Tab-separated table of N, CA, C and O in Angstrom:
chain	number	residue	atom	x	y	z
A	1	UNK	N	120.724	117.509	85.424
A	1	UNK	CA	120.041	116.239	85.398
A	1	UNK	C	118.653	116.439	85.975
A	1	UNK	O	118.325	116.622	87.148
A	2	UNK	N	118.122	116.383	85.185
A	2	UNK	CA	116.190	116.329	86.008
A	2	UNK	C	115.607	114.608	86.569
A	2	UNK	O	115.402	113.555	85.967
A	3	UNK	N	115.518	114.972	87.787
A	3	UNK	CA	114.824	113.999	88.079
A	3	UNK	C	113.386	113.782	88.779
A	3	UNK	O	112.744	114.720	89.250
A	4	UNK	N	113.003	112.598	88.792
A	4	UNK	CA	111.989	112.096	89.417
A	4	UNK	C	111.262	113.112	91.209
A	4	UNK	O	111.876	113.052	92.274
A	5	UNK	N	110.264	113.703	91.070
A	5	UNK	CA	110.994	113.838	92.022
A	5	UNK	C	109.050	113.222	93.026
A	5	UNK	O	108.762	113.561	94.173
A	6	UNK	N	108.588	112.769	92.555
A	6	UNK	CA	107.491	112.007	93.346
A	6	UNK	C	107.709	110.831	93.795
A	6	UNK	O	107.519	110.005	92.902
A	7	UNK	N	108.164	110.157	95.217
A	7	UNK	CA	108.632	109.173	95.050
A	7	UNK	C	107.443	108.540	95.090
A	7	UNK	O	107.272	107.663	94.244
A	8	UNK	N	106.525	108.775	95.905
A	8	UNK	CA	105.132	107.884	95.856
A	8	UNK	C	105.072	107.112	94.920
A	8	UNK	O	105.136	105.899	95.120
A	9	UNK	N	104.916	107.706	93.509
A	9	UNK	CA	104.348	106.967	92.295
A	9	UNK	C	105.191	105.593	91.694
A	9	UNK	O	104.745	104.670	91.013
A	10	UNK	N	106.585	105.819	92.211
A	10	UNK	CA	107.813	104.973	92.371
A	10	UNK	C	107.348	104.024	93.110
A	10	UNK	O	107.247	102.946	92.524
A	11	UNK	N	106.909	104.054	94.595
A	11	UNK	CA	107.189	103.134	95.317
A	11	UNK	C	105.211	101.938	94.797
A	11	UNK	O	104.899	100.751	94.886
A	12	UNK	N	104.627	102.976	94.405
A	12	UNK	CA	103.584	102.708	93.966
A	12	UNK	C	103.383	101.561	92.827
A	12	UNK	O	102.689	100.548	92.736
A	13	UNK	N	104.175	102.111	92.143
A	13	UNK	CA	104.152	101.144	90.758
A	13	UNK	C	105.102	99.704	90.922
A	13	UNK	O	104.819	98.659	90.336
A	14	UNK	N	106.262	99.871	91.826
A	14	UNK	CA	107.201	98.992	91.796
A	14	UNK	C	106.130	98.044	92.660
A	14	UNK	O	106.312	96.861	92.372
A	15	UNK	N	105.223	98.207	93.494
A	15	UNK	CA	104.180	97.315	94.160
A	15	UNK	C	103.565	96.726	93.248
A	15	UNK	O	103.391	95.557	93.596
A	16	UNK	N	103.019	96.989	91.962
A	16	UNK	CA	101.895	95.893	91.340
A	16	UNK	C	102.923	95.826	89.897
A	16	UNK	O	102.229	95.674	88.892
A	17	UNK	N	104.341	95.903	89.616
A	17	UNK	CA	104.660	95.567	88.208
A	17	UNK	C	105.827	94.315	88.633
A	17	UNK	O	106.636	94.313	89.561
A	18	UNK	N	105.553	93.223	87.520
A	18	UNK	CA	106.610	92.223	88.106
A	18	UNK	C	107.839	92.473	87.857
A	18	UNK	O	108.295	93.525	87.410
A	19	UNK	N	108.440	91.457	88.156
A	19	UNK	CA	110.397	91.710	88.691
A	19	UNK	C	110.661	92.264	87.008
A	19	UNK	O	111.226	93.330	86.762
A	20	UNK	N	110.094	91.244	85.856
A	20	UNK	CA	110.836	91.891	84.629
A	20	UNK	C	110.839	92.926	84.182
A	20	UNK	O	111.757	93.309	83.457
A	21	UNK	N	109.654	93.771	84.541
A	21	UNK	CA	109.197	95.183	83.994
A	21	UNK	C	109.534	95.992	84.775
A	21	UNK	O	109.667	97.148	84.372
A	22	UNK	N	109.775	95.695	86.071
A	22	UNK	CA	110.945	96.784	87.235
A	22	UNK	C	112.232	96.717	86.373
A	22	UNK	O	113.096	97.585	86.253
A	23	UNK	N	112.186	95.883	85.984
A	23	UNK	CA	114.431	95.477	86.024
A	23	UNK	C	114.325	96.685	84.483
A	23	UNK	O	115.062	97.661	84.617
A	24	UNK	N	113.589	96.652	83.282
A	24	UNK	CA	113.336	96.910	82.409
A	24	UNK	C	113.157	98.709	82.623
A	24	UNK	O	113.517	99.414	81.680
A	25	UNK	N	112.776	99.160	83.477
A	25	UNK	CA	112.712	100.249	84.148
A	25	UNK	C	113.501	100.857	84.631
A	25	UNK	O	113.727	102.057	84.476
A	26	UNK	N	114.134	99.959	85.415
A	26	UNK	CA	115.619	100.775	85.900
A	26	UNK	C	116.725	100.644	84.672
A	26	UNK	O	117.644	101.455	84.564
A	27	UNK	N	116.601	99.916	84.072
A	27	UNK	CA	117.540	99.625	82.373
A	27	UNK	C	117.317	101.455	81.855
A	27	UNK	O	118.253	102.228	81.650
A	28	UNK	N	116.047	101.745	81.756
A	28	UNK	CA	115.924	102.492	80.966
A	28	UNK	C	115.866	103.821	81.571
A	28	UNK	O	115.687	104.793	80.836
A	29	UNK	N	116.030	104.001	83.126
A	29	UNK	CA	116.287	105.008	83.793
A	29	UNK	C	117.588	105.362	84.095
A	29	UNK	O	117.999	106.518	84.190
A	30	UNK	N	118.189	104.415	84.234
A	30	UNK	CA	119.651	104.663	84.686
A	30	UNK	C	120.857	103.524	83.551
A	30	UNK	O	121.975	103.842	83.146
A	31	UNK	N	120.033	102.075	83.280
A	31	UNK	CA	120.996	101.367	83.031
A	31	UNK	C	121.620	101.361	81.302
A	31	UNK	O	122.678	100.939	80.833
A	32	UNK	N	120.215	102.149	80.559
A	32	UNK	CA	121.590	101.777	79.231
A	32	UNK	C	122.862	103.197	79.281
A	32	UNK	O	124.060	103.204	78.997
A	33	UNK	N	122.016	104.184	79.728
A	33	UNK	CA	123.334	105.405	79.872
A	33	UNK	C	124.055	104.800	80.604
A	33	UNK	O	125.130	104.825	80.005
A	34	UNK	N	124.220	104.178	81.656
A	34	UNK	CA	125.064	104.182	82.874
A	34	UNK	C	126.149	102.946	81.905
A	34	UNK	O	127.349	103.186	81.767
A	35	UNK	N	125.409	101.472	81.221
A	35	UNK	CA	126.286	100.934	80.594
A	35	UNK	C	126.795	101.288	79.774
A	35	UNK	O	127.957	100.903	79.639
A	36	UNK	N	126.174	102.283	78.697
A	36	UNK	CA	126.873	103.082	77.564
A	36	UNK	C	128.329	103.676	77.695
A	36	UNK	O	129.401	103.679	77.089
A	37	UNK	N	127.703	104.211	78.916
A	37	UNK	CA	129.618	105.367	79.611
A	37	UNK	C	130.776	104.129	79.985
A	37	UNK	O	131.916	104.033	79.529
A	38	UNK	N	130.095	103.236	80.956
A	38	UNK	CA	130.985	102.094	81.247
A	38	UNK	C	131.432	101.488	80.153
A	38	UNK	O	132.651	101.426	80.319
A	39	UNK	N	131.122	100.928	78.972
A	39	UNK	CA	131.749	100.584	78.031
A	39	UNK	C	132.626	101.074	77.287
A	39	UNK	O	133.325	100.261	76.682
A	40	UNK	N	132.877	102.478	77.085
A	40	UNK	CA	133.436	103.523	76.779
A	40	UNK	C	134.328	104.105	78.200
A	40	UNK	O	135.015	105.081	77.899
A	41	UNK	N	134.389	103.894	78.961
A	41	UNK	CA	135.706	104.036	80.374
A	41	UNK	C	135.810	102.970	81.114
A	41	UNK	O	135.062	102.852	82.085
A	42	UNK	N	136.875	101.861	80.765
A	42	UNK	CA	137.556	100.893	81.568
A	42	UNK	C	137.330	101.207	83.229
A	42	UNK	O	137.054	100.391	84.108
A	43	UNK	N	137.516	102.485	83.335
A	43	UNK	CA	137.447	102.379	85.148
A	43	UNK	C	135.754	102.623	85.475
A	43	UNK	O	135.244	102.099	86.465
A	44	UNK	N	135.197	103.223	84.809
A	44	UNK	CA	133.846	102.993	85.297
A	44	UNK	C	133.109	101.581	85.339
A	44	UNK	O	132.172	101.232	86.057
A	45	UNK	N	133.901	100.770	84.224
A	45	UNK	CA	133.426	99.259	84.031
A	45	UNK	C	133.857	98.784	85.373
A	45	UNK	O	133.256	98.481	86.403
A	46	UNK	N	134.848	98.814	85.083
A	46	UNK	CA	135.878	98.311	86.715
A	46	UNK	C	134.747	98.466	88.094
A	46	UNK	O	134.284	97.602	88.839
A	47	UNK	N	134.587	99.691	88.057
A	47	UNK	CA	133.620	100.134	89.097
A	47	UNK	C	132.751	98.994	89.514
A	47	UNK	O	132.830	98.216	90.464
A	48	UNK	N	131.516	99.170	88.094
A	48	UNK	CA	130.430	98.284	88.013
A	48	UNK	C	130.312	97.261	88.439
A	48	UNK	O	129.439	96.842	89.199
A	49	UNK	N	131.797	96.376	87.679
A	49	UNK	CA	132.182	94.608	87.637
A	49	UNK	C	132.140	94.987	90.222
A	49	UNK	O	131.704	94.344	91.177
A	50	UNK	N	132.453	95.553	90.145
A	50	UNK	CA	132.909	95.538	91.789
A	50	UNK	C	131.288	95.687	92.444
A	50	UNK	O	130.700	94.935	93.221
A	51	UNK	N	130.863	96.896	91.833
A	51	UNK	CA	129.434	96.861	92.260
A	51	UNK	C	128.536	95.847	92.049
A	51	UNK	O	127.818	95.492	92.984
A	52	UNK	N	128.457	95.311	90.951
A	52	UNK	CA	128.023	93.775	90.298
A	52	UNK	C	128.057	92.692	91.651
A	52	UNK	O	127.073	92.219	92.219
A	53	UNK	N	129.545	92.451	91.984
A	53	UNK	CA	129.784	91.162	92.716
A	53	UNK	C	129.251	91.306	94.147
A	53	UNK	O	128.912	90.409	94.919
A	54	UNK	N	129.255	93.308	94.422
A	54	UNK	CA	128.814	93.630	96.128
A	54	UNK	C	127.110	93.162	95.341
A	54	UNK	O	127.005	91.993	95.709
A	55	UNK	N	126.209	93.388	94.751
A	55	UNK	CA	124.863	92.428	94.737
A	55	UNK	C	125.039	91.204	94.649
A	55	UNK	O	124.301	90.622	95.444
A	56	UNK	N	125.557	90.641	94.163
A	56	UNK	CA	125.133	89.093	94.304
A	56	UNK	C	125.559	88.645	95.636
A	56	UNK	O	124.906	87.774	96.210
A	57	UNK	N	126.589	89.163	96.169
A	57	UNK	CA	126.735	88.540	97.208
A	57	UNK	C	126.038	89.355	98.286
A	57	UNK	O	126.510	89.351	99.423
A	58	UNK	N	124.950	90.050	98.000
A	58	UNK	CA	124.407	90.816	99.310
A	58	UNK	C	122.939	89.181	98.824
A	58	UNK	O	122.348	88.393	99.562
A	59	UNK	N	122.928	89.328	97.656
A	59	UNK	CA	121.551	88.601	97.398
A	59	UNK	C	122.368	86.992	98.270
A	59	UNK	O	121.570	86.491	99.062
A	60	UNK	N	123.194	86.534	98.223
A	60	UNK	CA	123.215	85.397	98.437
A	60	UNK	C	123.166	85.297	100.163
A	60	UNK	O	122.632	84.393	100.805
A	61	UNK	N	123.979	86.661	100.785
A	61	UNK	CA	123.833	86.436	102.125
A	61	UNK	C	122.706	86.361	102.779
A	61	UNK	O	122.615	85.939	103.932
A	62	UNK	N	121.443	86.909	101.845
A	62	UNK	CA	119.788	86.888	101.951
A	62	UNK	C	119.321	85.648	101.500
A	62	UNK	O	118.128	85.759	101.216
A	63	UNK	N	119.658	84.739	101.349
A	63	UNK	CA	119.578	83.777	100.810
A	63	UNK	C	118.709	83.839	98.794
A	63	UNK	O	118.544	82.972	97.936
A	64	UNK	N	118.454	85.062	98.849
A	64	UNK	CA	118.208	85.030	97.411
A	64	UNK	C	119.060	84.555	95.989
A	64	UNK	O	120.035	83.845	96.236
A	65	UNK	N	118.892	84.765	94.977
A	65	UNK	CA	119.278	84.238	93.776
A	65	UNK	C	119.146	85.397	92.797
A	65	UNK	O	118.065	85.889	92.473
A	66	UNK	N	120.549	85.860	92.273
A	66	UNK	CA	120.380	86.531	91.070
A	66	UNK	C	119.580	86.431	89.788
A	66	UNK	O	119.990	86.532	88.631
A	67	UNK	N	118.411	86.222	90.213
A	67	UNK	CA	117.305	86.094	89.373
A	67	UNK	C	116.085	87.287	89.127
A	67	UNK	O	115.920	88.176	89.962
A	68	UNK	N	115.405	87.213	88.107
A	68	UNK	CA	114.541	88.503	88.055
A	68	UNK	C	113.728	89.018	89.668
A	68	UNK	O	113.826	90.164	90.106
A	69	UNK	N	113.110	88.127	90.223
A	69	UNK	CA	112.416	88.526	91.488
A	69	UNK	C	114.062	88.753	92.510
A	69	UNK	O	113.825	89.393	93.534
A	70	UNK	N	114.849	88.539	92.438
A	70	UNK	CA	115.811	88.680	93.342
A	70	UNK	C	116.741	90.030	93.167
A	70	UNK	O	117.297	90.482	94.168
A	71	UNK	N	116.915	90.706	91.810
A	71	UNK	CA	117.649	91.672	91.125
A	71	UNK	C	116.243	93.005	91.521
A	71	UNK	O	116.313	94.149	91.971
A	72	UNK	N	115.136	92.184	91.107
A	72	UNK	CA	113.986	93.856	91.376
A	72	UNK	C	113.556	93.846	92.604
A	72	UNK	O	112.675	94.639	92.935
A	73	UNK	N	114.172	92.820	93.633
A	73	UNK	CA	113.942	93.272	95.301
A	73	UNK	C	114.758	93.851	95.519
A	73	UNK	O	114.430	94.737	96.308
A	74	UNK	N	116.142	93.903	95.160
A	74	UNK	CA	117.483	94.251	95.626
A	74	UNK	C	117.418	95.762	95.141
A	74	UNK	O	117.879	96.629	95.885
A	75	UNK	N	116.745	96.176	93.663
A	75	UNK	CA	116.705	97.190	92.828
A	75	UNK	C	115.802	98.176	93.682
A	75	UNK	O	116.140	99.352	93.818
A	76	UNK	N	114.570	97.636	94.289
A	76	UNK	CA	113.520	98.244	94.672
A	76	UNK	C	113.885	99.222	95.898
A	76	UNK	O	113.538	100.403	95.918
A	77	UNK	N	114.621	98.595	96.913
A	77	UNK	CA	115.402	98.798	97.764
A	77	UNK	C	116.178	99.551	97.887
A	77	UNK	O	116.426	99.853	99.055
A	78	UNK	N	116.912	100.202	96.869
A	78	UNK	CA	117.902	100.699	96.470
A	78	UNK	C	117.353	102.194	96.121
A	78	UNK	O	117.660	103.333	96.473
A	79	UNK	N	116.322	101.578	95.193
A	79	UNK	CA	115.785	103.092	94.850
A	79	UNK	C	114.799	103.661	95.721
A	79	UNK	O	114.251	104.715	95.398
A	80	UNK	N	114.444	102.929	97.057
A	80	UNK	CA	113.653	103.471	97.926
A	80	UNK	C	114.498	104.123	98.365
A	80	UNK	O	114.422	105.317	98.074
A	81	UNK	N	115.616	103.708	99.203
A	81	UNK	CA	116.589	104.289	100.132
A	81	UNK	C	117.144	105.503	99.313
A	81	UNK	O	117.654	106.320	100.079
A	82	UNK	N	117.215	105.937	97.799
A	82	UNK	CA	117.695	107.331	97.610
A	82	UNK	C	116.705	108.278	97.451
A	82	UNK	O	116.829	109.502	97.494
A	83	UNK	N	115.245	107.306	97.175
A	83	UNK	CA	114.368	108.684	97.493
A	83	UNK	C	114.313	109.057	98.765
A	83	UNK	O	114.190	110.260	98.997
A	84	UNK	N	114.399	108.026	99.965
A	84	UNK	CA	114.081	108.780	101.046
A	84	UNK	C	115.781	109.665	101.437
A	84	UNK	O	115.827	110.419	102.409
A	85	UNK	N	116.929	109.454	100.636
A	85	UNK	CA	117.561	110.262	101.584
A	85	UNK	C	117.448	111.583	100.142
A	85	UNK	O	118.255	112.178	99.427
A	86	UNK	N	116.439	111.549	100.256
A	86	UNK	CA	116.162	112.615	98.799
A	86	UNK	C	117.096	112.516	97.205
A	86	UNK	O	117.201	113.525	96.507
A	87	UNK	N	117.546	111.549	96.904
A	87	UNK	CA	117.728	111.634	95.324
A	87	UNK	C	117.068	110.619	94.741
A	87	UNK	O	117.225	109.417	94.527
A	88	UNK	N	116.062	111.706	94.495
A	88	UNK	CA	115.153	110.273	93.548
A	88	UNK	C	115.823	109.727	91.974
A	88	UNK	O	116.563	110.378	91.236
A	89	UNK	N	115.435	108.703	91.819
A	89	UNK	CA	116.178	108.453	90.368
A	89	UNK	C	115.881	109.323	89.054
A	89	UNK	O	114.946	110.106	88.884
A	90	UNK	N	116.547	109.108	88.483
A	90	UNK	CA	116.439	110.191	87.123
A	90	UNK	C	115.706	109.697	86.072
A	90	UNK	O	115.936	108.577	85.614
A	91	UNK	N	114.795	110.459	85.617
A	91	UNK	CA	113.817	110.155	84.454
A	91	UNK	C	114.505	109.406	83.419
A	91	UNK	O	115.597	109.890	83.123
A	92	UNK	N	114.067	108.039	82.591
A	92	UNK	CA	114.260	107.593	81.281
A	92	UNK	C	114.674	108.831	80.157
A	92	UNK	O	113.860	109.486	79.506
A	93	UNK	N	116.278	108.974	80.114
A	93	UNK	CA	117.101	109.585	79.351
A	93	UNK	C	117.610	110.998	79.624
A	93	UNK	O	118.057	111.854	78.860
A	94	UNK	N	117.355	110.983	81.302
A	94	UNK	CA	117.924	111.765	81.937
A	94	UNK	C	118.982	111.597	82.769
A	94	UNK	O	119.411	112.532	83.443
A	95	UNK	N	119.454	110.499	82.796
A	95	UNK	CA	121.257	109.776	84.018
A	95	UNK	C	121.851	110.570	83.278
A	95	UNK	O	121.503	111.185	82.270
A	96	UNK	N	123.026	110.501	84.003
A	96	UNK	CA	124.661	111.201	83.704
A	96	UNK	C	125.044	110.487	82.542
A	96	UNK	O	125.062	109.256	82.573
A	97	UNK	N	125.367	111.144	81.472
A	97	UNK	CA	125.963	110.484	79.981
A	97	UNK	C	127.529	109.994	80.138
A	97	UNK	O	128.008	108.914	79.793
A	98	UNK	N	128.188	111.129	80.770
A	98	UNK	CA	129.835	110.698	80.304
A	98	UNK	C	130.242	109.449	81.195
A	98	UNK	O	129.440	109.005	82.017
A	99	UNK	N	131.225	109.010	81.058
A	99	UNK	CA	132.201	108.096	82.073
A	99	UNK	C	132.076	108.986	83.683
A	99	UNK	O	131.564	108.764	84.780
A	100	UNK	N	132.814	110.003	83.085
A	100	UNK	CA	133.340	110.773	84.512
A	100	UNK	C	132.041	111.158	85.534
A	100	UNK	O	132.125	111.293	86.755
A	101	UNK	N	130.860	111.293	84.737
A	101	UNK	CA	129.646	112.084	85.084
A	101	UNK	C	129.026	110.785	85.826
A	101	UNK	O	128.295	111.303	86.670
A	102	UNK	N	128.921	109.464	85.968
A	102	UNK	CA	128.610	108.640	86.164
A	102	UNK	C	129.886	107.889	87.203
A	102	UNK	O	129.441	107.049	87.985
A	103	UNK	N	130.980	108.065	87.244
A	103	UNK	CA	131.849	108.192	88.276
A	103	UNK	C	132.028	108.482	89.191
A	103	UNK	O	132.494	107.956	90.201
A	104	UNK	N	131.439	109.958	88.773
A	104	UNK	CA	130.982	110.661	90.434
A	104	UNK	C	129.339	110.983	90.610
A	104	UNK	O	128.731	111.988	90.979
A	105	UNK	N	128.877	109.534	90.129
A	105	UNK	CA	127.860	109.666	90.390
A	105	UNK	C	127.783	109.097	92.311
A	105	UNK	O	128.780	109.122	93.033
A	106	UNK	N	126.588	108.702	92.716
A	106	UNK	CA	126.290	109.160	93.892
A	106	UNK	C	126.423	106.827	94.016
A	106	UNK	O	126.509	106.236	92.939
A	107	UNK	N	126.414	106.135	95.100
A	107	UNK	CA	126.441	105.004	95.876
A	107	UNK	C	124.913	104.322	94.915
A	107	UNK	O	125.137	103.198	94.465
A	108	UNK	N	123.921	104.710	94.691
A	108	UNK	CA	122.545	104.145	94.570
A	108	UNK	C	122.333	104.051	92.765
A	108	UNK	O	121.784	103.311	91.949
A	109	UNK	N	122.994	105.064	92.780
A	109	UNK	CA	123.075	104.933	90.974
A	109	UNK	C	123.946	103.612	90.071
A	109	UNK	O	123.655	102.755	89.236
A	110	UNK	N	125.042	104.025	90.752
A	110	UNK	CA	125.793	102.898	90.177
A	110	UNK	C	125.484	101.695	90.728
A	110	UNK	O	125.429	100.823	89.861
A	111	UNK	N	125.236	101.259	91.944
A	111	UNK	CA	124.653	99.689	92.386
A	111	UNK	C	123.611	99.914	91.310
A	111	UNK	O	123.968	99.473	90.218
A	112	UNK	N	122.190	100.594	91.334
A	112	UNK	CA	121.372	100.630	90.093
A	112	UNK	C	121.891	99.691	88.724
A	112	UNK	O	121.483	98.592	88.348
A	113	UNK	N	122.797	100.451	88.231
A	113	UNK	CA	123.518	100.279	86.763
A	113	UNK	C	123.883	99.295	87.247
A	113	UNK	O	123.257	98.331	86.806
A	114	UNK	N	125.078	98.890	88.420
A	114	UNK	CA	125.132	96.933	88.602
A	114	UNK	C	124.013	96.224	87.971
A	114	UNK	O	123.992	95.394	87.062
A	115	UNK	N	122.892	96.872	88.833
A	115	UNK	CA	121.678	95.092	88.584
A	115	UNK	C	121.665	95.438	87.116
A	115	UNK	O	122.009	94.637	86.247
A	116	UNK	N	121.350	96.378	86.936
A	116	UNK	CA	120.805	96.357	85.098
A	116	UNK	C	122.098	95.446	84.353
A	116	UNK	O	121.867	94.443	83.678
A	117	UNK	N	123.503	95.989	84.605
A	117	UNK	CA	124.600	94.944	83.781
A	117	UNK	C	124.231	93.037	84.372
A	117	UNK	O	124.401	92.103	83.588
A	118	UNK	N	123.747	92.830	85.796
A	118	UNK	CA	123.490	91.833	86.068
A	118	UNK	C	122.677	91.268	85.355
A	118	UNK	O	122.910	90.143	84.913
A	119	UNK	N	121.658	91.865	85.117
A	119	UNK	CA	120.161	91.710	84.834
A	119	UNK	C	120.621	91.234	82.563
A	119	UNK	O	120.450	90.214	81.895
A	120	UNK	N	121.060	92.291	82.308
A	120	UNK	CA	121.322	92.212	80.954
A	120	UNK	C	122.682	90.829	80.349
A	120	UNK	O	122.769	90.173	79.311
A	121	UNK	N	123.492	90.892	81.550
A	121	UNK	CA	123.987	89.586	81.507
A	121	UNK	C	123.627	88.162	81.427
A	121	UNK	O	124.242	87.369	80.714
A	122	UNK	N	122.344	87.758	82.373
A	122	UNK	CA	121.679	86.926	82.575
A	122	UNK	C	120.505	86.669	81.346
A	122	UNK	O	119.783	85.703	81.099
A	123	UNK	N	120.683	88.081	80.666
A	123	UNK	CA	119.472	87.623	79.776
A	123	UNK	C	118.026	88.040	80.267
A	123	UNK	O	117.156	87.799	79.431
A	124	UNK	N	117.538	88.679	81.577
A	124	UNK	CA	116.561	88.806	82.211
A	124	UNK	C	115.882	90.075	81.908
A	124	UNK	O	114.994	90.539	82.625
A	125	UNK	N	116.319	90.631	80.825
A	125	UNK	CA	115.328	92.081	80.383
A	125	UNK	C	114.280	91.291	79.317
A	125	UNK	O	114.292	90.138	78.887
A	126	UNK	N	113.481	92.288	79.111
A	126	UNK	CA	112.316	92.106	78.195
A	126	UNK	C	112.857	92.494	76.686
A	126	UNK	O	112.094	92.432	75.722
């Protein structure tokens, strides 16, 4: 898997692009592979649907709203905290393809793939 590995330019860009074109970003870094495999393995869905409900209810204990500015604060966050413990996210069409490969993927990936199924649920991609 090749990834990202400047986080600067990450934390850089997620500063001046709005919530839809972050969420749209992580869709296309991690979230259509990551939903692709989940749709195709019941337990990775399973996973997700669990990871799904741990965001909304982290957003609600923040008093936020599963909404575009609320999904790309939660997102932003997420992908700060794996660059700094060093796994930066993986380039647009570089995530883990299979079920299993995305299973054992790592805590930051799959919350990732949550918001994007959140995000694509709601209707909130571009």
């Amino acid at each position: 898997m090749t990834t990202n590995s400047a986080a600067a330019p990450i934390a850089a860009v997620a500063a001046v692009r709005p919530a839809g074109a972050y969420l749209d970003e992580m869709m296309a870094r991690v979230g259509v592979d990551g939903l692709t495999a989940a749709f195709a393995e019941p337990a990775l869905l399973a996973r997700l649907d669990q990871h799904a409900a741990a965001v909304r209810d982290a957003l609600h204990d923040a008093g936020r709203v599963a909404d575009a500015d609320g999904l790309a604060a939660y997102a932003r966050s997420m992908a700060a905290g794996s660059v700094r413990m060093g796994r930066p996210l993986p380039e647009p069409g570089f995530a883990p393809m299979s079920g299993a490969e995305w299973l054992a993927a790592g805590f930051p990936l799959l919350r990732l793939v949550a918001v994007c199924l959140i995000a694509e649920t709601e209707g909130l991609l571009g």
